[in-house]
Amino acid sequence: MKIKFVIPCLLGLESIIAGEMKELGADDVIAENGRVLFSGDEHILARANICSRYAERIQILVGDFYARSFEELFQGTKALPWEEWIGDEDAFPVKGYSINSTLFSVSDCQSIIKKAVVERLKSKYGISWFSETGPVHQIQFSIMKDKVSLLLDTSGMGLHKRGYRPEANAAPIKETLAASMCNLARLRSYHTLYDPMCGSGTILIEGAMMVHNIAPGVNRNFSAERWDVIDEHIWTEERERARSLVNYDTDFIAYGSDIDENALRVAEINAKRAGVERKIKFEKCDIRDFAPKSEKGTVICNPPYGERLLDISEAQKLYKVMGRKFEQKRGWAYYVISPSEEFEREFGRKADKRRKLYNGMIKCQVYMYYK
């Protein structure tokens, strides 16, 4: 069965996710603003959840249509084949948003969509009451400029929740964003990776997982695993496929340092949970004492800044230190994410390239130095 999918994503990651979906074997991949569309079968559904490093969640696009009245919303929703996914005992809560549309009341849209799905399932199952005691099929709606998209979430918890980081430091970088920075840095199996302000180790762990082809979701569960319409063997086969592709035989090594001993303790625990503890070495060290242990290296870091851990003036001092320590020399590349528009001036040189990304709700730039 060919299924249409949507991945909502952090702004700036659309092309990275589109490339990843093509590599995973998805068809009809299209990158749009804030989301990626593709199609595939149930194996692709499971594979995308288990293997995607950059996606926030995998949603099934049940259908889309235009609606400028509640009647159009009701009829459009009712016309879609909900019975293909939702059983007569399954739970199907509804949530969503409306932007720049005639139908602007989210709570009214929510109740209309719920009522329409109930009416559709009543006619298909011949029952008048739904207990909703079975597995959850979260219905998500988005209405943008009167275009309604109705989706089913297959992931459950966000895909950034890999399972290795139950603990984190005060201002952790999201795993999907950390992985994306490793992608932008073109991290390879022969690289030496550094993060001299590593906190709970997320960038280093995501880098090590990427280089050794460890699927980020292989050890967690997903909402759609509990759905009756998807054979459980598909999930088993896709996990086996993912595990068969892991390769620890590399020259990769990573070094993480921080001034916070507690953060380093957490980082070591997280690396062990992720299965990459042999590839990462941690030590207590101030950025002012940063001293590389290799002839060549790639530095990727998310320094603290005014909106998170330091005040603005302290952050600016830190950027100056980084500019001195991150020397411009052959074989070295530096990737720093920051919301500061003044970063390059404080750092002391212009980036070779910049890439706009969002760290949560904070608009940032990844400043790239590789020449």
mmCIF file of C-alpha atoms in Angstrom:
data_model
loop_
_atom_site.group_PDB
_atom_site.id
_atom_site.type_symbol
_atom_site.label_atom_id
_atom_site.label_comp_id
_atom_site.label_asym_id
_atom_site.label_seq_id
_atom_site.Cartn_x
_atom_site.Cartn_y
_atom_site.Cartn_z
ATOM 1 C CA MET A 1 0.000 0.000 0.000
ATOM 2 C CA LYS A 2 1.402 3.398 -0.997
ATOM 3 C CA ILE A 3 1.096 5.895 1.846
ATOM 4 C CA LYS A 4 1.619 9.661 1.729
ATOM 5 C CA PHE A 5 3.712 11.057 4.576
ATOM 6 C CA VAL A 6 4.583 14.451 6.021
ATOM 7 C CA ILE A 7 7.540 15.335 8.257
ATOM 8 C CA PRO A 8 7.195 18.621 10.146
ATOM 9 C CA CYS A 9 10.705 19.921 10.806
ATOM 10 C CA LEU A 10 12.800 22.692 12.296
ATOM 11 C CA LEU A 11 13.073 25.562 9.812
ATOM 12 C CA GLY A 12 16.285 25.246 7.842
ATOM 13 C CA LEU A 13 16.415 21.449 7.927
ATOM 14 C CA GLU A 14 14.076 20.746 4.988
ATOM 15 C CA SER A 15 16.795 19.903 2.427
ATOM 16 C CA ILE A 16 18.740 17.756 4.913
ATOM 17 C CA ILE A 17 15.616 15.721 5.752
ATOM 18 C CA ALA A 18 14.637 15.404 2.078
ATOM 19 C CA GLY A 19 18.087 13.974 1.304
ATOM 20 C CA GLU A 20 17.820 11.573 4.220
ATOM 21 C CA MET A 21 14.400 10.296 3.099
ATOM 22 C CA LYS A 22 15.741 9.617 -0.408
ATOM 23 C CA GLU A 23 18.628 7.637 1.110
ATOM 24 C CA LEU A 24 16.125 5.603 3.158
ATOM 25 C CA GLY A 25 14.271 4.628 -0.027
ATOM 26 C CA ALA A 26 11.258 6.953 0.110
ATOM 27 C CA ASP A 27 9.516 8.004 -3.114
ATOM 28 C CA ASP A 28 8.124 11.357 -4.339
ATOM 29 C CA VAL A 29 10.233 13.388 -1.872
ATOM 30 C CA ILE A 30 9.383 17.113 -1.859
ATOM 31 C CA ALA A 31 10.833 19.732 0.515
ATOM 32 C CA GLU A 32 8.477 22.578 1.443
ATOM 33 C CA ASN A 33 8.762 25.382 3.979
ATOM 34 C CA GLY A 34 8.817 23.726 7.425
ATOM 35 C CA ARG A 35 7.953 20.247 6.171
ATOM 36 C CA VAL A 36 8.975 17.407 3.857
ATOM 37 C CA LEU A 37 6.496 15.229 1.922
ATOM 38 C CA PHE A 38 7.204 11.728 0.628
ATOM 39 C CA SER A 39 5.515 8.403 -0.022
ATOM 40 C CA GLY A 40 6.207 4.744 0.639
ATOM 41 C CA ASP A 41 4.827 1.565 2.191
ATOM 42 C CA GLU A 42 4.604 0.332 5.806
ATOM 43 C CA HIS A 43 8.311 -0.567 5.741
ATOM 44 C CA ILE A 44 9.172 3.065 4.940
ATOM 45 C CA LEU A 45 6.848 4.162 7.773
ATOM 46 C CA ALA A 46 8.798 2.026 10.258
ATOM 47 C CA ARG A 47 12.210 2.786 8.693
ATOM 48 C CA ALA A 48 11.700 6.560 8.774
ATOM 49 C CA ASN A 49 10.763 6.431 12.473
ATOM 50 C CA ILE A 50 13.651 4.152 13.423
ATOM 51 C CA CYS A 51 16.364 5.725 11.256
ATOM 52 C CA SER A 52 15.671 9.438 10.818
ATOM 53 C CA ARG A 53 18.241 11.642 12.578
ATOM 54 C CA TYR A 54 16.729 14.999 11.681
ATOM 55 C CA ALA A 55 12.914 14.618 11.579
ATOM 56 C CA GLU A 56 10.684 15.685 14.473
ATOM 57 C CA ARG A 57 7.987 13.099 13.726
ATOM 58 C CA ILE A 58 6.528 11.026 10.892
ATOM 59 C CA GLN A 59 2.890 11.711 10.006
ATOM 60 C CA ILE A 60 0.537 10.026 7.553
ATOM 61 C CA LEU A 61 -1.233 12.509 5.278
ATOM 62 C CA VAL A 62 -4.790 11.136 5.293
ATOM 63 C CA GLY A 63 -5.927 13.917 2.988
ATOM 64 C CA ASP A 64 -6.110 17.625 2.286
ATOM 65 C CA PHE A 65 -8.748 19.993 0.918
ATOM 66 C CA TYR A 66 -9.909 23.611 1.135
ATOM 67 C CA ALA A 67 -12.530 24.679 3.696
ATOM 68 C CA ARG A 68 -13.927 28.123 4.390
ATOM 69 C CA SER A 69 -16.954 26.999 6.406
ATOM 70 C CA PHE A 70 -17.557 24.436 9.143
ATOM 71 C CA GLU A 71 -19.785 22.480 6.757
ATOM 72 C CA GLU A 72 -16.940 22.224 4.221
ATOM 73 C CA LEU A 73 -14.578 21.162 7.026
ATOM 74 C CA PHE A 74 -17.058 18.509 8.193
ATOM 75 C CA GLN A 75 -17.767 17.075 4.745
ATOM 76 C CA GLY A 76 -14.113 17.176 3.677
ATOM 77 C CA THR A 77 -13.052 15.301 6.817
ATOM 78 C CA LYS A 78 -15.891 12.771 6.592
ATOM 79 C CA ALA A 79 -14.973 11.931 2.971
ATOM 80 C CA LEU A 80 -11.513 10.630 3.984
ATOM 81 C CA PRO A 81 -10.804 6.873 4.565
ATOM 82 C CA TRP A 82 -10.264 6.931 8.343
ATOM 83 C CA GLU A 83 -11.295 3.263 8.645
ATOM 84 C CA GLU A 84 -8.093 2.272 6.816
ATOM 85 C CA TRP A 85 -6.168 3.262 9.942
ATOM 86 C CA ILE A 86 -8.536 3.530 12.931
ATOM 87 C CA GLY A 87 -10.197 0.430 14.401
ATOM 88 C CA ASP A 88 -13.543 0.376 16.211
ATOM 89 C CA GLU A 89 -11.870 0.429 19.656
ATOM 90 C CA ASP A 90 -8.950 2.733 18.894
ATOM 91 C CA ALA A 91 -8.524 6.171 20.479
ATOM 92 C CA PHE A 92 -8.382 9.120 18.071
ATOM 93 C CA PRO A 93 -7.874 12.468 19.841
ATOM 94 C CA VAL A 94 -7.669 15.588 17.674
ATOM 95 C CA LYS A 95 -5.332 18.594 17.923
ATOM 96 C CA GLY A 96 -3.955 21.198 15.550
ATOM 97 C CA TYR A 97 -3.690 24.821 14.504
ATOM 98 C CA SER A 98 -5.085 27.391 12.072
ATOM 99 C CA ILE A 99 -3.056 30.195 10.473
ATOM 100 C CA ASN A 100 -4.336 32.963 8.152
ATOM 101 C CA SER A 101 -7.618 31.104 7.545
ATOM 102 C CA THR A 102 -11.353 31.814 7.583
ATOM 103 C CA LEU A 103 -11.807 29.061 10.182
ATOM 104 C CA PHE A 104 -9.688 30.473 12.990
ATOM 105 C CA SER A 105 -11.198 28.897 16.148
ATOM 106 C CA VAL A 106 -8.976 25.890 16.895
ATOM 107 C CA SER A 107 -11.384 24.408 19.477
ATOM 108 C CA ASP A 108 -14.327 24.595 17.021
ATOM 109 C CA CYS A 109 -12.259 23.015 14.233
ATOM 110 C CA GLN A 110 -11.155 20.320 16.674
ATOM 111 C CA SER A 111 -14.724 19.352 17.583
ATOM 112 C CA ILE A 112 -15.972 19.474 13.952
ATOM 113 C CA ILE A 113 -13.151 17.183 12.786
ATOM 114 C CA LYS A 114 -13.751 14.775 15.673
ATOM 115 C CA LYS A 115 -17.477 14.649 14.915
ATOM 116 C CA ALA A 116 -16.817 14.041 11.198
ATOM 117 C CA VAL A 117 -14.410 11.152 11.899
ATOM 118 C CA VAL A 118 -16.933 9.622 14.327
ATOM 119 C CA GLU A 119 -19.690 9.846 11.694
ATOM 120 C CA ARG A 120 -17.450 8.227 9.074
ATOM 121 C CA LEU A 121 -16.465 5.368 11.405
ATOM 122 C CA LYS A 122 -20.079 4.888 12.559
ATOM 123 C CA SER A 123 -21.152 4.240 8.972
ATOM 124 C CA LYS A 124 -18.212 1.886 8.336
ATOM 125 C CA TYR A 125 -18.393 -0.155 11.557
ATOM 126 C CA GLY A 126 -22.157 -0.027 12.120
ATOM 127 C CA ILE A 127 -21.776 1.057 15.736
ATOM 128 C CA SER A 128 -22.942 4.220 17.487
ATOM 129 C CA TRP A 129 -20.452 4.401 20.379
ATOM 130 C CA PHE A 130 -16.644 4.335 20.384
ATOM 131 C CA SER A 131 -14.961 3.303 23.637
ATOM 132 C CA GLU A 132 -11.547 4.625 22.476
ATOM 133 C CA THR A 133 -9.790 2.201 24.808
ATOM 134 C CA GLY A 134 -7.386 0.897 22.158
ATOM 135 C CA PRO A 135 -4.073 2.265 20.812
ATOM 136 C CA VAL A 136 -3.852 6.029 20.233
ATOM 137 C CA HIS A 137 -4.139 7.368 16.681
ATOM 138 C CA GLN A 138 -3.398 11.051 17.188
ATOM 139 C CA ILE A 139 -5.169 13.124 14.532
ATOM 140 C CA GLN A 140 -3.317 16.339 13.735
ATOM 141 C CA PHE A 141 -4.846 19.100 11.614
ATOM 142 C CA SER A 142 -3.253 22.149 10.080
ATOM 143 C CA ILE A 143 -5.234 24.872 8.336
ATOM 144 C CA MET A 144 -3.108 27.347 6.395
ATOM 145 C CA LYS A 145 -4.709 29.912 4.084
ATOM 146 C CA ASP A 146 -7.915 27.797 4.150
ATOM 147 C CA LYS A 147 -6.095 24.596 3.084
ATOM 148 C CA VAL A 148 -6.796 21.782 5.544
ATOM 149 C CA SER A 149 -4.270 18.963 5.996
ATOM 150 C CA LEU A 150 -5.381 16.021 8.118
ATOM 151 C CA LEU A 151 -2.653 13.773 9.469
ATOM 152 C CA LEU A 152 -2.114 10.783 11.740
ATOM 153 C CA ASP A 153 0.963 10.847 13.956
ATOM 154 C CA THR A 154 2.935 7.578 13.833
ATOM 155 C CA SER A 155 5.766 8.530 16.185
ATOM 156 C CA GLY A 156 4.274 9.333 19.581
ATOM 157 C CA MET A 157 7.042 11.093 21.505
ATOM 158 C CA GLY A 158 9.095 13.422 19.302
ATOM 159 C CA LEU A 159 11.831 11.635 17.366
ATOM 160 C CA HIS A 160 14.488 13.776 19.053
ATOM 161 C CA LYS A 161 13.847 11.604 22.123
ATOM 162 C CA ARG A 162 16.288 8.819 21.301
ATOM 163 C CA GLY A 163 16.217 7.320 24.773
ATOM 164 C CA TYR A 164 19.875 7.845 25.695
ATOM 165 C CA ARG A 165 19.356 11.231 27.356
ATOM 166 C CA PRO A 166 16.984 10.977 30.316
ATOM 167 C CA GLU A 167 19.292 13.509 31.962
ATOM 168 C CA ALA A 168 20.624 16.710 30.423
ATOM 169 C CA ASN A 169 22.341 19.897 31.509
ATOM 170 C CA ALA A 170 20.628 23.275 31.955
ATOM 171 C CA ALA A 171 20.350 24.218 28.268
ATOM 172 C CA PRO A 172 20.661 21.108 26.101
ATOM 173 C CA ILE A 173 20.692 21.245 22.329
ATOM 174 C CA LYS A 174 17.957 19.161 20.705
ATOM 175 C CA GLU A 175 19.263 15.849 19.382
ATOM 176 C CA THR A 176 17.838 16.465 15.890
ATOM 177 C CA LEU A 177 19.603 19.856 15.732
ATOM 178 C CA ALA A 178 22.893 18.389 16.987
ATOM 179 C CA ALA A 179 22.697 15.674 14.314
ATOM 180 C CA SER A 180 21.962 18.324 11.678
ATOM 181 C CA MET A 181 25.088 20.256 12.636
ATOM 182 C CA CYS A 182 27.111 17.054 12.224
ATOM 183 C CA ASN A 183 25.536 16.673 8.775
ATOM 184 C CA LEU A 184 26.432 20.264 7.831
ATOM 185 C CA ALA A 185 30.006 19.575 8.977
ATOM 186 C CA ARG A 186 30.096 16.516 6.664
ATOM 187 C CA LEU A 187 31.371 14.390 9.525
ATOM 188 C CA ARG A 188 33.101 11.214 8.309
ATOM 189 C CA SER A 189 34.422 7.972 9.780
ATOM 190 C CA TYR A 190 38.054 9.172 9.641
ATOM 191 C CA HIS A 191 37.402 12.493 11.419
ATOM 192 C CA THR A 192 38.408 13.594 14.892
ATOM 193 C CA LEU A 193 35.523 15.529 16.466
ATOM 194 C CA TYR A 194 35.799 18.089 19.262
ATOM 195 C CA ASP A 195 33.232 19.877 21.386
ATOM 196 C CA PRO A 196 35.047 22.007 23.997
ATOM 197 C CA MET A 197 31.746 23.074 25.628
ATOM 198 C CA CYS A 198 30.043 19.704 25.399
ATOM 199 C CA GLY A 199 27.538 19.893 28.273
ATOM 200 C CA SER A 200 25.689 16.571 28.389
ATOM 201 C CA GLY A 201 27.480 15.389 25.239
ATOM 202 C CA THR A 202 24.670 15.550 22.679
ATOM 203 C CA ILE A 203 26.698 16.820 19.689
ATOM 204 C CA LEU A 204 29.460 14.248 20.251
ATOM 205 C CA ILE A 205 26.993 11.392 20.742
ATOM 206 C CA GLU A 206 24.959 12.306 17.660
ATOM 207 C CA GLY A 207 28.184 12.589 15.645
ATOM 208 C CA ALA A 208 29.395 9.186 16.793
ATOM 209 C CA MET A 209 26.005 7.597 16.091
ATOM 210 C CA MET A 210 25.927 9.132 12.600
ATOM 211 C CA VAL A 211 29.468 8.058 11.684
ATOM 212 C CA HIS A 212 28.884 4.480 12.884
ATOM 213 C CA ASN A 213 25.430 4.291 11.275
ATOM 214 C CA ILE A 214 23.602 3.652 14.548
ATOM 215 C CA ALA A 215 19.887 4.253 13.951
ATOM 216 C CA PRO A 216 18.718 6.801 16.549
ATOM 217 C CA GLY A 217 15.317 5.200 17.135
ATOM 218 C CA VAL A 218 16.303 1.537 17.147
ATOM 219 C CA ASN A 219 15.863 1.173 20.921
ATOM 220 C CA ARG A 220 12.635 3.120 21.423
ATOM 221 C CA ASN A 221 8.972 2.578 20.657
ATOM 222 C CA PHE A 222 6.528 4.407 18.390
ATOM 223 C CA SER A 223 2.752 4.949 18.458
ATOM 224 C CA ALA A 224 2.147 3.091 15.191
ATOM 225 C CA GLU A 225 3.767 -0.077 16.578
ATOM 226 C CA ARG A 226 0.562 -0.639 18.528
ATOM 227 C CA TRP A 227 -1.731 -0.197 15.533
ATOM 228 C CA ASP A 228 -3.494 -3.361 14.365
ATOM 229 C CA VAL A 229 -3.274 -2.324 10.698
ATOM 230 C CA ILE A 230 0.534 -2.596 10.638
ATOM 231 C CA ASP A 231 2.073 -6.063 10.928
ATOM 232 C CA GLU A 232 4.438 -6.215 13.925
ATOM 233 C CA HIS A 233 6.920 -8.197 11.798
ATOM 234 C CA ILE A 234 7.567 -5.037 9.770
ATOM 235 C CA TRP A 235 8.952 -3.304 12.869
ATOM 236 C CA THR A 236 11.064 -6.357 13.730
ATOM 237 C CA GLU A 237 12.480 -6.557 10.200
ATOM 238 C CA GLU A 238 13.279 -2.830 10.090
ATOM 239 C CA ARG A 239 15.054 -2.945 13.460
ATOM 240 C CA GLU A 240 17.080 -5.943 12.272
ATOM 241 C CA ARG A 241 17.922 -4.080 9.064
ATOM 242 C CA ALA A 242 19.046 -1.018 11.045
ATOM 243 C CA ARG A 243 21.224 -3.084 13.403
ATOM 244 C CA SER A 244 22.836 -4.930 10.500
ATOM 245 C CA LEU A 245 24.112 -1.610 9.077
ATOM 246 C CA VAL A 246 26.024 -0.554 12.225
ATOM 247 C CA ASN A 247 29.794 -0.381 11.689
ATOM 248 C CA TYR A 248 32.158 0.360 14.576
ATOM 249 C CA ASP A 249 35.272 -0.298 12.487
ATOM 250 C CA THR A 250 36.349 3.322 11.999
ATOM 251 C CA ASP A 251 39.175 5.696 12.913
ATOM 252 C CA PHE A 252 36.686 8.146 14.369
ATOM 253 C CA ILE A 253 37.385 9.552 17.816
ATOM 254 C CA ALA A 254 35.688 12.403 19.671
ATOM 255 C CA TYR A 255 36.863 14.620 22.514
ATOM 256 C CA GLY A 256 34.477 16.464 24.783
ATOM 257 C CA SER A 257 35.354 18.928 27.499
ATOM 258 C CA ASP A 258 33.461 21.252 29.839
ATOM 259 C CA ILE A 259 34.038 23.133 33.083
ATOM 260 C CA ASP A 260 30.983 21.485 34.682
ATOM 261 C CA GLU A 261 31.895 18.152 36.292
ATOM 262 C CA ASN A 262 28.256 17.173 36.727
ATOM 263 C CA ALA A 263 27.551 17.763 33.021
ATOM 264 C CA LEU A 264 30.535 15.564 32.116
ATOM 265 C CA ARG A 265 29.277 12.783 34.396
ATOM 266 C CA VAL A 266 25.889 12.940 32.653
ATOM 267 C CA ALA A 267 27.604 12.995 29.224
ATOM 268 C CA GLU A 268 29.507 9.794 30.030
ATOM 269 C CA ILE A 269 26.286 8.059 31.106
ATOM 270 C CA ASN A 270 24.498 9.233 27.945
ATOM 271 C CA ALA A 271 27.355 8.053 25.679
ATOM 272 C CA LYS A 272 27.204 4.626 27.288
ATOM 273 C CA ARG A 273 23.429 4.426 26.805
ATOM 274 C CA ALA A 274 23.895 5.344 23.142
ATOM 275 C CA GLY A 275 26.546 2.637 22.695
ATOM 276 C CA VAL A 276 29.360 5.026 21.703
ATOM 277 C CA GLU A 277 31.302 5.394 24.960
ATOM 278 C CA ARG A 278 34.430 3.774 23.439
ATOM 279 C CA LYS A 279 34.528 6.456 20.744
ATOM 280 C CA ILE A 280 34.301 9.548 22.990
ATOM 281 C CA LYS A 281 36.735 10.797 25.640
ATOM 282 C CA PHE A 282 35.589 13.397 28.172
ATOM 283 C CA GLU A 283 37.665 15.671 30.391
ATOM 284 C CA LYS A 284 37.187 18.716 32.592
ATOM 285 C CA CYS A 285 38.717 21.697 30.801
ATOM 286 C CA ASP A 286 38.004 25.392 30.275
ATOM 287 C CA ILE A 287 37.681 26.618 26.674
ATOM 288 C CA ARG A 288 40.589 28.978 27.451
ATOM 289 C CA ASP A 289 42.788 25.889 27.802
ATOM 290 C CA PHE A 290 41.508 24.145 24.669
ATOM 291 C CA ALA A 291 44.424 22.159 23.219
ATOM 292 C CA PRO A 292 43.722 19.794 20.302
ATOM 293 C CA LYS A 293 45.041 16.246 20.523
ATOM 294 C CA SER A 294 45.297 15.651 16.753
ATOM 295 C CA GLU A 295 46.833 17.198 13.655
ATOM 296 C CA LYS A 296 43.443 17.663 12.011
ATOM 297 C CA GLY A 297 40.006 18.046 13.495
ATOM 298 C CA THR A 298 36.407 19.173 13.269
ATOM 299 C CA VAL A 299 35.004 21.327 16.076
ATOM 300 C CA ILE A 300 31.212 21.525 16.464
ATOM 301 C CA CYS A 301 29.796 23.413 19.412
ATOM 302 C CA ASN A 302 26.801 25.171 20.891
ATOM 303 C CA PRO A 303 28.346 27.774 23.220
ATOM 304 C CA PRO A 304 26.246 29.258 26.018
ATOM 305 C CA TYR A 305 24.804 32.663 25.191
ATOM 306 C CA GLY A 306 22.781 35.440 26.779
ATOM 307 C CA GLU A 307 19.338 33.896 26.343
ATOM 308 C CA ARG A 308 20.428 30.611 27.906
ATOM 309 C CA LEU A 309 23.229 30.456 30.450
ATOM 310 C CA LEU A 310 25.395 33.584 30.349
ATOM 311 C CA ASP A 311 24.669 37.254 30.147
ATOM 312 C CA ILE A 312 25.370 38.895 26.772
ATOM 313 C CA SER A 313 28.714 40.475 27.768
ATOM 314 C CA GLU A 314 30.014 37.147 29.098
ATOM 315 C CA ALA A 315 28.947 35.432 25.865
ATOM 316 C CA GLN A 316 30.810 38.060 23.830
ATOM 317 C CA LYS A 317 33.991 37.464 25.857
ATOM 318 C CA LEU A 318 33.596 33.757 25.196
ATOM 319 C CA TYR A 319 33.346 34.333 21.419
ATOM 320 C CA LYS A 320 36.630 36.279 21.548
ATOM 321 C CA VAL A 321 38.320 33.364 23.347
ATOM 322 C CA MET A 322 36.944 30.943 20.751
ATOM 323 C CA GLY A 323 38.294 33.130 17.939
ATOM 324 C CA ARG A 324 41.776 32.862 19.432
ATOM 325 C CA LYS A 325 41.585 29.150 20.207
ATOM 326 C CA PHE A 326 39.931 28.026 16.955
ATOM 327 C CA GLU A 327 42.909 28.782 14.748
ATOM 328 C CA GLN A 328 42.598 29.104 11.004
ATOM 329 C CA LYS A 329 44.851 26.318 9.734
ATOM 330 C CA ARG A 330 44.913 23.514 7.232
ATOM 331 C CA GLY A 331 42.940 20.403 8.216
ATOM 332 C CA TRP A 332 40.708 22.187 10.730
ATOM 333 C CA ALA A 333 37.027 23.138 10.471
ATOM 334 C CA TYR A 334 34.770 24.868 13.007
ATOM 335 C CA TYR A 335 30.964 24.914 13.212
ATOM 336 C CA VAL A 336 29.399 27.130 15.868
ATOM 337 C CA ILE A 337 25.686 27.768 16.415
ATOM 338 C CA SER A 338 24.743 31.135 17.900
ATOM 339 C CA PRO A 339 21.817 33.600 17.852
ATOM 340 C CA SER A 340 24.228 36.546 17.932
ATOM 341 C CA GLU A 341 24.311 38.733 14.822
ATOM 342 C CA GLU A 342 27.622 40.064 16.156
ATOM 343 C CA PHE A 343 29.266 36.642 16.422
ATOM 344 C CA GLU A 344 31.690 37.081 13.519
ATOM 345 C CA ARG A 345 32.878 40.459 14.817
ATOM 346 C CA GLU A 346 33.463 39.057 18.332
ATOM 347 C CA PHE A 347 35.027 35.864 16.968
ATOM 348 C CA GLY A 348 37.404 37.917 14.879
ATOM 349 C CA ARG A 349 36.804 36.664 11.360
ATOM 350 C CA LYS A 350 34.024 36.241 8.837
ATOM 351 C CA ALA A 351 32.504 32.778 8.406
ATOM 352 C CA ASP A 352 33.095 30.929 5.138
ATOM 353 C CA LYS A 353 29.402 30.099 5.161
ATOM 354 C CA ARG A 354 26.354 30.690 7.352
ATOM 355 C CA ARG A 355 23.214 28.603 7.698
ATOM 356 C CA LYS A 356 20.039 29.804 9.422
ATOM 357 C CA LEU A 357 18.610 27.254 11.883
ATOM 358 C CA TYR A 358 16.271 27.425 14.849
ATOM 359 C CA ASN A 359 17.331 26.218 18.293
ATOM 360 C CA GLY A 360 13.850 25.724 19.730
ATOM 361 C CA MET A 361 12.188 29.104 19.168
ATOM 362 C CA ILE A 362 15.494 30.990 19.004
ATOM 363 C CA LYS A 363 16.617 32.004 15.511
ATOM 364 C CA CYS A 364 20.298 31.107 15.162
ATOM 365 C CA GLN A 365 23.033 30.879 12.586
ATOM 366 C CA VAL A 366 25.518 28.069 12.160
ATOM 367 C CA TYR A 367 28.795 29.859 11.469
ATOM 368 C CA MET A 368 31.055 27.614 9.386
ATOM 369 C CA TYR A 369 34.825 28.009 9.120
ATOM 370 C CA TYR A 370 36.573 25.449 6.928
ATOM 371 C CA LYS A 371 38.977 27.274 4.580
#
